[in-house]
Coordinates of C-alpha atoms in Angstrom, one line a residue:
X20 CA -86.3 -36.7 -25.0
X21 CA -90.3 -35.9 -24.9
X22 CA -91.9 -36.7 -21.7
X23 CA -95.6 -36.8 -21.2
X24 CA -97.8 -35.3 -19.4
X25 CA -98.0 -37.6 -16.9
X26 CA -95.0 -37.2 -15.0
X27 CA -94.9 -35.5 -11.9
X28 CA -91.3 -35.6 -10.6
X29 CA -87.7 -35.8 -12.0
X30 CA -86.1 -38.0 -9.7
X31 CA -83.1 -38.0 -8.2
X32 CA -79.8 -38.7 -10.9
X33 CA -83.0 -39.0 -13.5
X34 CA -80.6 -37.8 -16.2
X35 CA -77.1 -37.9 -14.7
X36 CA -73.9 -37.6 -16.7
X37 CA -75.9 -37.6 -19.7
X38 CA -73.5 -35.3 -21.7
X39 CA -75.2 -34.8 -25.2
X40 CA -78.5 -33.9 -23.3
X41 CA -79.2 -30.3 -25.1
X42 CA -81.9 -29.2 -24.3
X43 CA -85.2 -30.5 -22.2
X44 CA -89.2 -29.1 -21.9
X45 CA -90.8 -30.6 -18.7
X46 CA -94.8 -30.8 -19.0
X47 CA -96.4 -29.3 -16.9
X48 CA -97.3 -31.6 -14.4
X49 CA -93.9 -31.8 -12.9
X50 CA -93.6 -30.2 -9.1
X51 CA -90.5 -31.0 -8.4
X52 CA -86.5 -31.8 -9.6
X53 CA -84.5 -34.3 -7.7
X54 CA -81.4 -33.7 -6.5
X55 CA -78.5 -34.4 -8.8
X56 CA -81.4 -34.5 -11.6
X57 CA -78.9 -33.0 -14.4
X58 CA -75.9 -33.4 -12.9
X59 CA -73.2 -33.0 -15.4
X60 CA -75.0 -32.3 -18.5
X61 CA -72.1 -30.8 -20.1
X62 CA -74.3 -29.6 -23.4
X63 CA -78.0 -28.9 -21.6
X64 CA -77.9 -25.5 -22.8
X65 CA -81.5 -24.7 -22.5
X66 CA -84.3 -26.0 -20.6
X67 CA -87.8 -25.0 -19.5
X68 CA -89.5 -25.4 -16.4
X69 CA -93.3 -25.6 -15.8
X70 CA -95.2 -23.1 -13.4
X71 CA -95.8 -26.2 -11.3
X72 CA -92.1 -26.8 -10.2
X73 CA -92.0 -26.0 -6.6
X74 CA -88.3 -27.5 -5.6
X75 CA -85.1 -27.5 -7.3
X76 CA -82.7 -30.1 -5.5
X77 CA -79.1 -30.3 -4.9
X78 CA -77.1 -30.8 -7.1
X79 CA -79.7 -30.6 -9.5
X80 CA -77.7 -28.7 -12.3
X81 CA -74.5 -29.2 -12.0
X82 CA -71.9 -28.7 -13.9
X83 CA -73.9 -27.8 -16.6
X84 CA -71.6 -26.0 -18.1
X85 CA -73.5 -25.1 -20.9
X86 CA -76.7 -23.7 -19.6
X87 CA -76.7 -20.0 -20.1
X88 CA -80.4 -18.6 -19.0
X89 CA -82.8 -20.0 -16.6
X90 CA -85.6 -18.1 -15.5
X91 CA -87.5 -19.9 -12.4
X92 CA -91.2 -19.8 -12.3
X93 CA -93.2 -17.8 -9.7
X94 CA -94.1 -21.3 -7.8
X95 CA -90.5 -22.0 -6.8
X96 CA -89.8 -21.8 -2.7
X97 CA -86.0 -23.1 -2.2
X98 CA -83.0 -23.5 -4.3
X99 CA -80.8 -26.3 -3.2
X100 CA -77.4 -26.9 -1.9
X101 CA -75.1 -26.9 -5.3
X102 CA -77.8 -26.6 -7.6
X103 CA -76.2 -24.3 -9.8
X104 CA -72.8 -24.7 -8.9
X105 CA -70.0 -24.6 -12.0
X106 CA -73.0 -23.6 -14.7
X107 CA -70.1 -21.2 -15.9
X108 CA -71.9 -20.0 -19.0
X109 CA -74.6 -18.9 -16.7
X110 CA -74.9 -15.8 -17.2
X111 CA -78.6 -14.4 -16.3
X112 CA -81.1 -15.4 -13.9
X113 CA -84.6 -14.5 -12.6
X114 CA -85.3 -15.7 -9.0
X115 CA -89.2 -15.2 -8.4
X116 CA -90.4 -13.3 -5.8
X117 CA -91.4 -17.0 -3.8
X118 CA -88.4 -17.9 -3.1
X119 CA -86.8 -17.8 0.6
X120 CA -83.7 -19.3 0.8
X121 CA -81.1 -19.9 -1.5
X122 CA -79.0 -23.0 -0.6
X123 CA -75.3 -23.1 -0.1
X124 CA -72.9 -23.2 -3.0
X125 CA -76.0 -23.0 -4.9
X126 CA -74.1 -20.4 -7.6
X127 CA -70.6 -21.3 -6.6
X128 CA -68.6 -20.7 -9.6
X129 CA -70.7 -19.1 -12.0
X130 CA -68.1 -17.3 -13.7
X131 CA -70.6 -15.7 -16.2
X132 CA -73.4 -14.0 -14.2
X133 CA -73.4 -10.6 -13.9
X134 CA -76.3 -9.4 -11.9
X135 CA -78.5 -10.7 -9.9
X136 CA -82.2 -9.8 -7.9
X137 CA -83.0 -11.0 -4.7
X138 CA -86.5 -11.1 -4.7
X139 CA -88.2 -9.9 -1.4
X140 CA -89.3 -13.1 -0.1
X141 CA -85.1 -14.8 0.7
X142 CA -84.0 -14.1 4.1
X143 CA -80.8 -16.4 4.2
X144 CA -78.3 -16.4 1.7
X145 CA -76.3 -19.9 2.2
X146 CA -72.6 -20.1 2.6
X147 CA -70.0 -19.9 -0.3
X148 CA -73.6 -19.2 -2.2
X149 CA -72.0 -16.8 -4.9
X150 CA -68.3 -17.8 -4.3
X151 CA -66.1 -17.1 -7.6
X152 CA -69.0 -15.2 -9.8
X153 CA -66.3 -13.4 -10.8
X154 CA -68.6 -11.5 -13.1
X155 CA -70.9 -10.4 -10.4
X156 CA -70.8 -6.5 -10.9
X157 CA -74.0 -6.1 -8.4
X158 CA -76.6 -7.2 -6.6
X159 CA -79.6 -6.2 -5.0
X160 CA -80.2 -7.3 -1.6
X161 CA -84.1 -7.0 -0.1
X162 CA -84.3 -6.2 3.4
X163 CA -85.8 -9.2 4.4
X164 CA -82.4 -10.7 4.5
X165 CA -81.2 -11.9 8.1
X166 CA -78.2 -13.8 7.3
X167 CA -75.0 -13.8 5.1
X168 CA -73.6 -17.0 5.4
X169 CA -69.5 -17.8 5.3
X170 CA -67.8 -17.2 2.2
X171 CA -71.3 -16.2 -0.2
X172 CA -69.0 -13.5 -2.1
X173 CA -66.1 -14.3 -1.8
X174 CA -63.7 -14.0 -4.5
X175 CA -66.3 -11.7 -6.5
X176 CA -63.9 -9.6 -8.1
X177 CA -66.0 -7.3 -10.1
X178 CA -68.3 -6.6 -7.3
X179 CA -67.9 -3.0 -7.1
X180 CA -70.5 -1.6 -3.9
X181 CA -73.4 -3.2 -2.4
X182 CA -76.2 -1.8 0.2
X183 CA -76.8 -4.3 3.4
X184 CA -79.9 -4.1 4.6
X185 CA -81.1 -3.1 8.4
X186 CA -82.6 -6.4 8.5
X187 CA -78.7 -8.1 8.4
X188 CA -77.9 -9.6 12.0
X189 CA -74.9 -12.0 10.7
X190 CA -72.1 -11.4 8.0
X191 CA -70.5 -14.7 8.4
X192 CA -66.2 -15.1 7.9
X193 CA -64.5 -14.4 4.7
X194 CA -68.5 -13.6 3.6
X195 CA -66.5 -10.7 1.1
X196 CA -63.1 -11.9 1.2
X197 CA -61.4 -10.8 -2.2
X198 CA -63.6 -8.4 -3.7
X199 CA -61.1 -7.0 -5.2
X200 CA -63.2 -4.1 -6.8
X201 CA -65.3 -3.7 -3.9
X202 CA -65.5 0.1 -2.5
X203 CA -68.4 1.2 -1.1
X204 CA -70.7 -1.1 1.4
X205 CA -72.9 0.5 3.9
X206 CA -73.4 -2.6 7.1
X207 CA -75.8 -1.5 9.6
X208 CA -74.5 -0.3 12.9
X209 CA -76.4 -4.1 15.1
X210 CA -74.9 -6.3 12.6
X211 CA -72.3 -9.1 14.0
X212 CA -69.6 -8.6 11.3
X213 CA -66.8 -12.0 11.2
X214 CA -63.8 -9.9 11.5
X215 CA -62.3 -11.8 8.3
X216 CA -65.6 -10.7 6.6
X217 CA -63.6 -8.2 4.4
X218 CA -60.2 -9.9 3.9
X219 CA -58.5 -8.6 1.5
X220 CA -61.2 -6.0 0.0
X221 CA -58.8 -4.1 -0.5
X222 CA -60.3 -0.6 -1.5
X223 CA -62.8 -0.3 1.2
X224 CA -61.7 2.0 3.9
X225 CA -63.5 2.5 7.5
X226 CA -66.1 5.6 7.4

C-alpha cells in the first residue's frame, strides 16, 4: 500500500487483521498511529515511521508476530498500553531519548528481545510492561525512573542482574517474579518493595 503525503494520522483499526500486510512506509506527514492501527498483522515484518510520529496507540502493533526491528524516532512521547504486546520476533529496539512512559503490557511477550535502553526521559514503567521477554538478558534503567509497576519482569528468565536507581520509590508485586537467572539487583534503601516482588528469583540472596 503507498499512501501520500497527505495523510496525517493512521486511525484507529486503519489496517486491522490484515494478515498479508508486509511491510508499510508512512510519509512523512503522519503524527500519529491509532490504537489497534496494525493489530494482528501476522506478516508486517518491516515498517518505517516518519520523524513526525509523536503517539503510538494501544494496541497499535499487535500481534505482529512478524515484525523483528523497529526503531522509534526522536519525536515519540508515549508508548501505549499493548502496543507491542506478542511481536515475538521482536528482537531489537531503540526507544528515543523523548519518551516518558512506556504503557502497560506494552512488550508483554516479546519472546525475542534481548536488550533494551531506557532512554533518560521514562520515569514509569507500566505494569506486566516486559512480562515473558524471556530473552531479556539486560536492561539499563535511567534514574529518572519512579515507578516499577506490577508484574513488568516477570517471568524474564534470562535476566541475569540489574541496577535500580535511587530515583525508584515503588517496586510493585510479582514486579520480578520468576527471573529465574536473576542474581544480583542493588534496590535502594527508601524504596517500597511488594513483598512478592522477588517470588521465586530464586538465586538472589539478601546482602
Amino acid at each position: 500500500i503507498t499512501l501520500p503525503a497527505s495523510v496525517t494520522q493512521i486511525g484507529g483499526y486503519a489496517f486491522y487483521g490484515c494478515t498479508s500486510l508486509a511491510s508499510i512506509t508512512l510519509p512523512a506527514s503522519v503524527t500519529q498511529i491509532g490504537g489497534y492501527a496494525f493489530y494482528g498483522c501476522a506478516s508486517l515484518a518491516t515498517i518505517t515511521l516518519p520523524a513526525s510520529v509523536t503517539q503510538i496507540g494501544g494496541y497499535a502493533f499487535y500481534g505482529c508476530t512478524s515484525l523483528a526491528s523497529i526503531t522509534l524516532p526522536a519525536s515519540v512521547t508515549q508508548i501505549g498500553g499493548y502496543a507491542f504486546y506478542g511481536c515475538a520476533s521482536l528482537a531489537s529496539i531503540t526507544l528515543p531519548a523523548s519518551v516518558t512512559q512506556i504503557g502497560g503490557y506494552a512488550f508483554y511477550g516479546c519472546a525475542s528481545l534481548a536488550t533494551i535502553t531506557l532512554p533518560a526521559s521514562v520515569t514509569q514503567i507500566g505494569g506486566y510492561a516486559f512480562k515473558g521477554c524471556t530473552s531479556l538478558a539486560s536492561i539499563m534503567m535511567p534514574a529518572s525512573v519512579t515507578q516499577i509497576g506490577k508484574e513488568a519482569f516477570k517471568g524474564c528468565t534470562s535476566l541475569a542482574s540489574i541496577t535500580i536507581p535511587e530515583t525508584v520509590t515503588q517496586i510493585g508485586k510479582e514486579a520480578f517474579e520468576g527471573c529465574a537467572s536473576l542474581s544480583s539487583i542493588t534496590i535502594p534503601s527508601a524504596t517500597l518493595v511488594d513483598p512478592s516482588a522477588f517470588s521465586a528469583c530464586t538465586q538472589v540472596t539478601r546482602a
